[in-house]
Amino acid sequence: MTQHDIQNLPMAKALNLGLRQAMADNNKVLMMGEDIGTLGGVFRITEGLQTEFGTNRVLDTPLAESGIIGAAIGLAMRGYRPVCEIQFDGFIFPGFDQITSQLAKLTNRYLGKQTFPVVIRVPYGGHIGAVEHHQESPEAYFAHSAGLRLVSPSTPHDAYWMIQEAIASNDPVMFFEPKSRYWQKGTVNLSEPGAELHRSVVARTGSDVTIVAHGAMVSMVMRAAEIAEEEGTSIEVIDLRTLSPLDYETILASVRKTGRLVVAQEAPENASVGSQIAATVAEKAFYSLEAPVLRVSGYDTPFPPAKLEAQYLPDADRILEAVDRSLAY
């Protein structure tokens, strides 16, 4: 390992490097999406890739998400590994039928004899001051669909490695990118991948309360944990990384140690990934719990106008209030 293997990068650049490496390693990897070629995408994640790899491998598509996903399914059947970009979270629903009715089911339909290695990149979540369809967290729709894998990095290091692992997977992978983290820098080790794709990690050790989160919410939880430490409360933070399949082994081990669990997410609470975690922990670790599992979520409403996002999205105060309620039980 040399000093060039360790770099301080924003997540956007880490993703760009990861995509570039995947394309260099396998000439069957293709990029598809609206404005991803000449422009480099709305968030510039694919910047420079068309110049380097050509218009046959980095394709600007019409504004038609269903067509993008459908074409990717066909290309996967012919041996390619398409990587689709959805410009914003809320734009994915025109492609929802292709993803859930076709892509998720095809491997099972072919009895495993045909694989569909399609990656769908979805910039998601709030904290950028935009409006509805630009700040939503629709991950639960896809976590609910058997046949899809679903991951979300929270750090530049994970973004660099997880996008390459997703592209190498023979299963379809929904790759949810927390767009508010695109410009946040972090250390990326270009020679050591760390945890494998479908494993959660303990981002901070603690003994009083476990908090699990994913994507951009991980940094918010880490901030809350620092405040709690000043007040004498020890928080263990789990970065989920994978939402389908969920890594219950890591979650349950932590809950059996602390006896308390708070789940934090930007998505609405009803029928969410956080609700699934709460139900499973109550079922499998009931006698280890000292208090009910608590959820801190976005509200069960459409995403509000930008000026109200601070009231909608969970912040450190709402997370700490849940920690206090858990400890007081």
Tab-separated table of C-alpha atoms in Angstrom:
chain	number	residue	atom	x	y	z
A	1	MET	CA	0.000	0.000	0.000
A	2	THR	CA	1.320	3.480	-0.907
A	3	GLN	CA	0.232	6.931	0.204
A	4	HIS	CA	-1.650	7.191	-3.104
A	5	ASP	CA	-3.928	4.363	-1.919
A	6	ILE	CA	-5.276	6.645	0.846
A	7	GLN	CA	-7.183	9.687	-0.414
A	8	ASN	CA	-9.487	12.289	1.125
A	9	LEU	CA	-12.438	12.460	-1.274
A	10	PRO	CA	-16.048	13.645	-1.400
A	11	MET	CA	-18.552	10.838	-1.951
A	12	ALA	CA	-19.338	12.107	-5.470
A	13	LYS	CA	-15.700	11.717	-6.499
A	14	ALA	CA	-15.417	8.333	-4.787
A	15	LEU	CA	-18.427	7.081	-6.751
A	16	ASN	CA	-16.943	8.444	-9.973
A	17	LEU	CA	-13.682	6.602	-9.312
A	18	GLY	CA	-15.537	3.407	-8.411
A	19	LEU	CA	-17.577	3.518	-11.630
A	20	ARG	CA	-14.433	4.255	-13.647
A	21	GLN	CA	-12.636	1.280	-12.090
A	22	ALA	CA	-15.577	-1.049	-12.761
A	23	MET	CA	-15.680	0.034	-16.421
A	24	ALA	CA	-11.929	-0.441	-16.760
A	25	ASP	CA	-12.112	-3.932	-15.225
A	26	ASN	CA	-14.977	-5.221	-17.399
A	27	ASN	CA	-15.844	-3.977	-20.894
A	28	LYS	CA	-19.395	-5.332	-20.465
A	29	VAL	CA	-20.177	-2.597	-17.909
A	30	LEU	CA	-22.366	0.134	-19.443
A	31	MET	CA	-23.755	3.399	-18.014
A	32	MET	CA	-27.253	4.604	-18.941
A	33	GLY	CA	-29.279	7.621	-17.866
A	34	GLU	CA	-30.534	11.108	-18.574
A	35	ASP	CA	-27.718	13.636	-19.130
A	36	ILE	CA	-25.027	11.316	-17.747
A	37	GLY	CA	-22.757	11.555	-20.797
A	38	THR	CA	-21.837	15.058	-21.955
A	39	LEU	CA	-23.063	16.694	-18.729
A	40	GLY	CA	-21.799	13.988	-16.378
A	41	GLY	CA	-25.157	13.737	-14.592
A	42	VAL	CA	-27.030	16.259	-12.444
A	43	PHE	CA	-24.591	15.626	-9.586
A	44	ARG	CA	-21.586	14.995	-11.917
A	45	ILE	CA	-21.173	11.403	-10.679
A	46	THR	CA	-20.445	10.173	-14.227
A	47	GLU	CA	-18.346	13.184	-15.232
A	48	GLY	CA	-15.614	12.298	-17.730
A	49	LEU	CA	-16.693	8.686	-18.211
A	50	GLN	CA	-18.143	9.184	-21.693
A	51	THR	CA	-14.960	10.940	-22.835
A	52	GLU	CA	-12.855	8.060	-21.503
A	53	PHE	CA	-15.009	5.079	-22.472
A	54	GLY	CA	-17.013	6.380	-25.448
A	55	THR	CA	-20.646	6.919	-26.354
A	56	ASN	CA	-21.253	3.180	-26.811
A	57	ARG	CA	-20.588	2.549	-23.097
A	58	VAL	CA	-21.916	5.768	-21.503
A	59	LEU	CA	-25.315	6.426	-23.028
A	60	ASP	CA	-27.468	9.525	-22.731
A	61	THR	CA	-31.049	8.284	-22.792
A	62	PRO	CA	-34.438	9.907	-23.425
A	63	LEU	CA	-36.377	11.126	-20.369
A	64	ALA	CA	-38.135	7.763	-19.898
A	65	GLU	CA	-37.226	5.794	-16.769
A	66	SER	CA	-39.315	2.793	-17.794
A	67	GLY	CA	-37.412	2.639	-21.076
A	68	ILE	CA	-34.040	2.919	-19.301
A	69	ILE	CA	-34.798	-0.014	-16.999
A	70	GLY	CA	-36.401	-2.077	-19.765
A	71	ALA	CA	-33.403	-1.591	-22.051
A	72	ALA	CA	-31.065	-2.505	-19.182
A	73	ILE	CA	-32.948	-5.777	-18.630
A	74	GLY	CA	-32.516	-6.658	-22.295
A	75	LEU	CA	-28.815	-5.789	-22.229
A	76	ALA	CA	-28.310	-7.919	-19.116
A	77	MET	CA	-29.858	-10.874	-20.953
A	78	ARG	CA	-27.186	-10.396	-23.630
A	79	GLY	CA	-24.328	-10.501	-21.138
A	80	TYR	CA	-23.873	-6.827	-20.318
A	81	ARG	CA	-23.791	-5.242	-16.854
A	82	PRO	CA	-25.842	-2.036	-17.178
A	83	VAL	CA	-25.664	0.672	-14.515
A	84	CYS	CA	-28.722	2.953	-14.694
A	85	GLU	CA	-28.881	6.419	-13.133
A	86	ILE	CA	-32.220	7.808	-11.925
A	87	GLN	CA	-31.790	11.588	-11.669
A	88	PHE	CA	-33.771	11.999	-8.431
A	89	ASP	CA	-35.507	9.624	-6.005
A	90	GLY	CA	-39.046	10.705	-6.877
A	91	PHE	CA	-38.456	10.135	-10.602
A	92	ILE	CA	-38.067	6.379	-10.166
A	93	PHE	CA	-41.770	5.554	-10.204
A	94	PRO	CA	-42.225	5.600	-14.009
A	95	GLY	CA	-39.704	2.708	-13.911
A	96	PHE	CA	-41.333	1.010	-10.904
A	97	ASP	CA	-43.224	-1.567	-12.969
A	98	GLN	CA	-40.103	-2.629	-14.903
A	99	ILE	CA	-38.152	-2.936	-11.625
A	100	THR	CA	-40.686	-4.777	-9.473
A	101	SER	CA	-42.731	-6.711	-12.061
A	102	GLN	CA	-39.843	-7.717	-14.315
A	103	LEU	CA	-36.293	-7.167	-13.022
A	104	ALA	CA	-37.010	-8.455	-9.513
A	105	LYS	CA	-38.739	-11.619	-10.766
A	106	LEU	CA	-36.830	-12.640	-13.878
A	107	THR	CA	-34.066	-14.699	-12.228
A	108	ASN	CA	-36.728	-16.752	-10.437
A	109	ARG	CA	-38.767	-16.950	-13.629
A	110	TYR	CA	-35.737	-18.435	-15.409
A	111	LEU	CA	-35.091	-20.858	-12.489
A	112	GLY	CA	-31.703	-19.197	-11.965
A	113	LYS	CA	-30.421	-20.196	-15.411
A	114	GLN	CA	-30.301	-16.541	-16.528
A	115	THR	CA	-28.909	-13.759	-14.346
A	116	PHE	CA	-29.758	-10.052	-14.490
A	117	PRO	CA	-26.788	-8.023	-13.174
A	118	VAL	CA	-28.410	-4.579	-13.353
A	119	VAL	CA	-27.483	-1.783	-10.940
A	120	ILE	CA	-29.916	1.105	-10.491
A	121	ARG	CA	-28.338	4.179	-8.866
A	122	VAL	CA	-30.815	6.383	-7.010
A	123	PRO	CA	-29.772	9.732	-5.448
A	124	TYR	CA	-32.177	9.990	-2.498
A	125	GLY	CA	-33.044	11.790	0.708
A	126	GLY	CA	-33.265	15.365	1.948
A	127	HIS	CA	-31.080	18.161	3.288
A	128	ILE	CA	-30.552	19.891	-0.078
A	129	GLY	CA	-33.426	22.413	0.115
A	130	ALA	CA	-35.380	21.031	-2.830
A	131	VAL	CA	-39.045	20.158	-3.327
A	132	GLU	CA	-41.035	16.922	-3.468
A	133	HIS	CA	-39.779	14.299	-5.978
A	134	HIS	CA	-36.241	15.617	-5.263
A	135	GLN	CA	-35.814	14.737	-1.562
A	136	GLU	CA	-37.764	11.552	-0.990
A	137	SER	CA	-36.721	8.241	0.574
A	138	PRO	CA	-38.558	5.496	-1.350
A	139	GLU	CA	-36.254	2.627	-0.354
A	140	ALA	CA	-38.989	0.634	1.447
A	141	TYR	CA	-40.891	0.047	-1.824
A	142	PHE	CA	-37.904	-1.865	-3.166
A	143	ALA	CA	-36.788	-3.534	0.072
A	144	HIS	CA	-40.306	-5.041	0.070
A	145	SER	CA	-39.764	-6.569	-3.393
A	146	ALA	CA	-38.204	-10.036	-3.258
A	147	GLY	CA	-35.525	-10.521	-5.895
A	148	LEU	CA	-33.886	-7.131	-5.432
A	149	ARG	CA	-30.845	-6.327	-3.342
A	150	LEU	CA	-30.735	-2.875	-1.777
A	151	VAL	CA	-27.740	-1.030	-0.340
A	152	SER	CA	-26.891	2.515	0.752
A	153	PRO	CA	-23.372	3.764	1.623
A	154	SER	CA	-22.864	6.524	4.177
A	155	THR	CA	-19.154	7.239	3.612
A	156	PRO	CA	-16.945	7.925	0.568
A	157	HIS	CA	-14.942	4.762	1.316
A	158	ASP	CA	-18.042	2.580	1.221
A	159	ALA	CA	-19.325	4.402	-1.859
A	160	TYR	CA	-16.111	3.613	-3.766
A	161	TRP	CA	-16.127	-0.080	-2.887
A	162	MET	CA	-19.840	-0.831	-2.678
A	163	ILE	CA	-20.592	0.468	-6.196
A	164	GLN	CA	-17.954	-1.902	-7.587
A	165	GLU	CA	-19.317	-4.820	-5.544
A	166	ALA	CA	-22.860	-4.002	-6.695
A	167	ILE	CA	-21.775	-4.020	-10.348
A	168	ALA	CA	-19.958	-7.350	-9.848
A	169	SER	CA	-23.093	-8.939	-8.336
A	170	ASN	CA	-25.121	-11.243	-10.568
A	171	ASP	CA	-28.327	-10.062	-8.855
A	172	PRO	CA	-30.111	-6.766	-9.527
A	173	VAL	CA	-28.978	-4.148	-6.982
A	174	MET	CA	-30.747	-0.919	-6.030
A	175	PHE	CA	-27.954	1.477	-5.057
A	176	PHE	CA	-29.353	4.335	-2.963
A	177	GLU	CA	-26.923	7.280	-2.738
A	178	PRO	CA	-27.526	9.886	0.029
A	179	LYS	CA	-27.261	12.996	-2.103
A	180	SER	CA	-26.645	15.326	0.859
A	181	ARG	CA	-23.395	13.399	1.428
A	182	TYR	CA	-22.116	13.834	-2.134
A	183	TRP	CA	-19.967	16.813	-1.157
A	184	GLN	CA	-18.778	15.567	2.252
A	185	LYS	CA	-15.188	14.352	2.249
A	186	GLY	CA	-13.847	11.241	3.938
A	187	THR	CA	-10.888	8.893	3.811
A	188	VAL	CA	-10.973	6.348	1.003
A	189	ASN	CA	-8.577	3.414	1.082
A	190	LEU	CA	-8.269	2.380	-2.558
A	191	SER	CA	-6.553	-0.914	-1.730
A	192	GLU	CA	-8.665	-2.298	1.170
A	193	PRO	CA	-12.433	-2.727	0.688
A	194	GLY	CA	-13.440	-3.201	4.331
A	195	ALA	CA	-16.821	-4.810	5.076
A	196	GLU	CA	-18.477	-6.864	2.340
A	197	LEU	CA	-21.515	-5.546	0.496
A	198	HIS	CA	-24.281	-7.057	2.639
A	199	ARG	CA	-22.808	-6.531	6.105
A	200	SER	CA	-23.629	-3.769	8.583
A	201	VAL	CA	-20.871	-2.194	10.665
A	202	VAL	CA	-20.607	-0.772	14.170
A	203	ALA	CA	-19.672	2.837	13.405
A	204	ARG	CA	-19.330	3.763	17.093
A	205	THR	CA	-19.215	1.488	20.113
A	206	GLY	CA	-21.348	2.160	23.187
A	207	SER	CA	-23.090	0.447	26.080
A	208	ASP	CA	-26.371	2.234	26.950
A	209	VAL	CA	-28.460	2.472	23.747
A	210	THR	CA	-28.113	1.132	20.185
A	211	ILE	CA	-29.109	3.393	17.295
A	212	VAL	CA	-29.292	2.012	13.749
A	213	ALA	CA	-29.389	4.220	10.653
A	214	HIS	CA	-28.433	4.272	6.996
A	215	GLY	CA	-27.264	6.772	4.404
A	216	ALA	CA	-27.157	10.419	5.415
A	217	MET	CA	-28.853	9.695	8.735
A	218	VAL	CA	-25.703	7.955	9.992
A	219	SER	CA	-23.830	11.259	10.308
A	220	MET	CA	-26.815	12.799	12.126
A	221	VAL	CA	-26.849	9.893	14.576
A	222	MET	CA	-23.095	10.199	15.119
A	223	ARG	CA	-23.615	13.873	15.997
A	224	ALA	CA	-26.351	12.923	18.460
A	225	ALA	CA	-24.061	10.294	19.998
A	226	GLU	CA	-21.353	12.897	20.580
A	227	ILE	CA	-23.855	15.161	22.378
A	228	ALA	CA	-25.131	12.227	24.424
A	229	GLU	CA	-21.593	11.346	25.473
A	230	GLU	CA	-21.165	14.850	26.932
A	231	GLU	CA	-24.283	14.139	28.993
A	232	GLY	CA	-22.944	10.777	30.179
A	233	THR	CA	-24.853	8.444	27.838
A	234	SER	CA	-22.948	5.881	25.774
A	235	ILE	CA	-24.483	5.300	22.307
A	236	GLU	CA	-23.613	2.435	19.966
A	237	VAL	CA	-24.204	3.363	16.319
A	238	ILE	CA	-24.788	0.782	13.591
A	239	ASP	CA	-24.450	1.818	9.960
A	240	LEU	CA	-26.828	-0.573	8.210
A	241	ARG	CA	-25.232	-0.285	4.718
A	242	THR	CA	-27.528	-3.043	3.435
A	243	LEU	CA	-31.345	-2.786	3.567
A	244	SER	CA	-32.138	-5.990	1.680
A	245	PRO	CA	-30.989	-8.377	2.913
A	246	LEU	CA	-30.822	-6.798	6.382
A	247	ASP	CA	-27.864	-7.875	8.515
A	248	TYR	CA	-29.792	-8.822	11.640
A	249	GLU	CA	-26.806	-10.595	13.178
A	250	THR	CA	-25.002	-7.289	13.795
A	251	ILE	CA	-28.163	-5.510	15.006
A	252	LEU	CA	-29.209	-8.261	17.411
A	253	ALA	CA	-25.705	-8.618	18.873
A	254	SER	CA	-25.691	-4.918	19.721
A	255	VAL	CA	-29.221	-4.921	21.177
A	256	ARG	CA	-28.398	-7.910	23.377
A	257	LYS	CA	-25.481	-5.847	24.716
A	258	THR	CA	-27.239	-2.494	25.294
A	259	GLY	CA	-30.840	-3.644	25.879
A	260	ARG	CA	-32.243	-0.637	24.025
A	261	LEU	CA	-32.794	0.231	20.349
A	262	VAL	CA	-33.696	3.406	18.468
A	263	VAL	CA	-34.098	3.286	14.674
A	264	ALA	CA	-33.489	6.566	12.818
A	265	GLN	CA	-34.446	7.147	9.190
A	266	GLU	CA	-35.513	9.942	6.845
A	267	ALA	CA	-38.288	7.834	5.301
A	268	PRO	CA	-41.861	7.965	6.638
A	269	GLU	CA	-42.436	5.552	9.519
A	270	ASN	CA	-45.422	3.562	8.245
A	271	ALA	CA	-44.411	0.169	6.737
A	272	SER	CA	-40.781	1.269	6.517
A	273	VAL	CA	-37.404	-0.475	6.775
A	274	GLY	CA	-37.192	0.866	10.336
A	275	SER	CA	-40.553	-0.691	11.166
A	276	GLN	CA	-39.321	-4.053	9.856
A	277	ILE	CA	-36.212	-3.815	12.053
A	278	ALA	CA	-38.315	-2.904	15.106
A	279	ALA	CA	-40.639	-5.873	14.582
A	280	THR	CA	-37.808	-8.352	14.050
A	281	VAL	CA	-35.832	-7.200	17.088
A	282	ALA	CA	-38.979	-7.416	19.232
A	283	GLU	CA	-39.502	-10.980	17.945
A	284	LYS	CA	-35.928	-12.269	18.251
A	285	ALA	CA	-34.482	-10.299	21.172
A	286	PHE	CA	-37.572	-9.604	23.309
A	287	TYR	CA	-36.043	-10.839	26.556
A	288	SER	CA	-32.920	-8.687	26.029
A	289	LEU	CA	-34.901	-5.449	25.687
A	290	GLU	CA	-35.108	-3.047	28.637
A	291	ALA	CA	-37.488	-0.727	26.744
A	292	PRO	CA	-39.692	-0.793	23.611
A	293	VAL	CA	-37.921	-0.267	20.283
A	294	LEU	CA	-38.434	3.370	19.243
A	295	ARG	CA	-38.480	4.841	15.738
A	296	VAL	CA	-37.472	8.357	14.695
A	297	SER	CA	-38.620	8.979	11.123
A	298	GLY	CA	-39.863	11.432	8.577
A	299	TYR	CA	-43.585	12.047	8.982
A	300	ASP	CA	-46.281	10.056	7.184
A	301	THR	CA	-46.969	12.900	4.774
A	302	PRO	CA	-45.712	13.839	1.311
A	303	PHE	CA	-42.307	15.538	1.488
A	304	PRO	CA	-42.988	19.196	2.376
A	305	PRO	CA	-41.854	22.434	0.698
A	306	ALA	CA	-38.135	23.115	1.147
A	307	LYS	CA	-38.635	25.706	3.901
A	308	LEU	CA	-40.210	23.006	6.090
A	309	GLU	CA	-37.649	20.228	5.535
A	310	ALA	CA	-35.916	20.948	8.859
A	311	GLN	CA	-39.204	20.197	10.651
A	312	TYR	CA	-39.814	17.051	8.587
A	313	LEU	CA	-36.395	15.390	8.715
A	314	PRO	CA	-35.164	13.880	12.002
A	315	ASP	CA	-32.437	15.934	13.650
A	316	ALA	CA	-30.146	15.320	16.625
A	317	ASP	CA	-32.728	16.712	19.090
A	318	ARG	CA	-35.461	14.280	17.956
A	319	ILE	CA	-33.004	11.377	18.123
A	320	LEU	CA	-31.829	12.350	21.629
A	321	GLU	CA	-35.432	12.755	22.792
A	322	ALA	CA	-36.028	9.137	21.753
A	323	VAL	CA	-32.871	8.067	23.589
A	324	ASP	CA	-34.133	9.807	26.737
A	325	ARG	CA	-37.531	8.095	26.454
A	326	SER	CA	-35.839	4.720	26.054
A	327	LEU	CA	-33.607	5.264	29.088
A	328	ALA	CA	-36.532	6.497	31.195
A	329	TYR	CA	-38.716	3.474	30.461
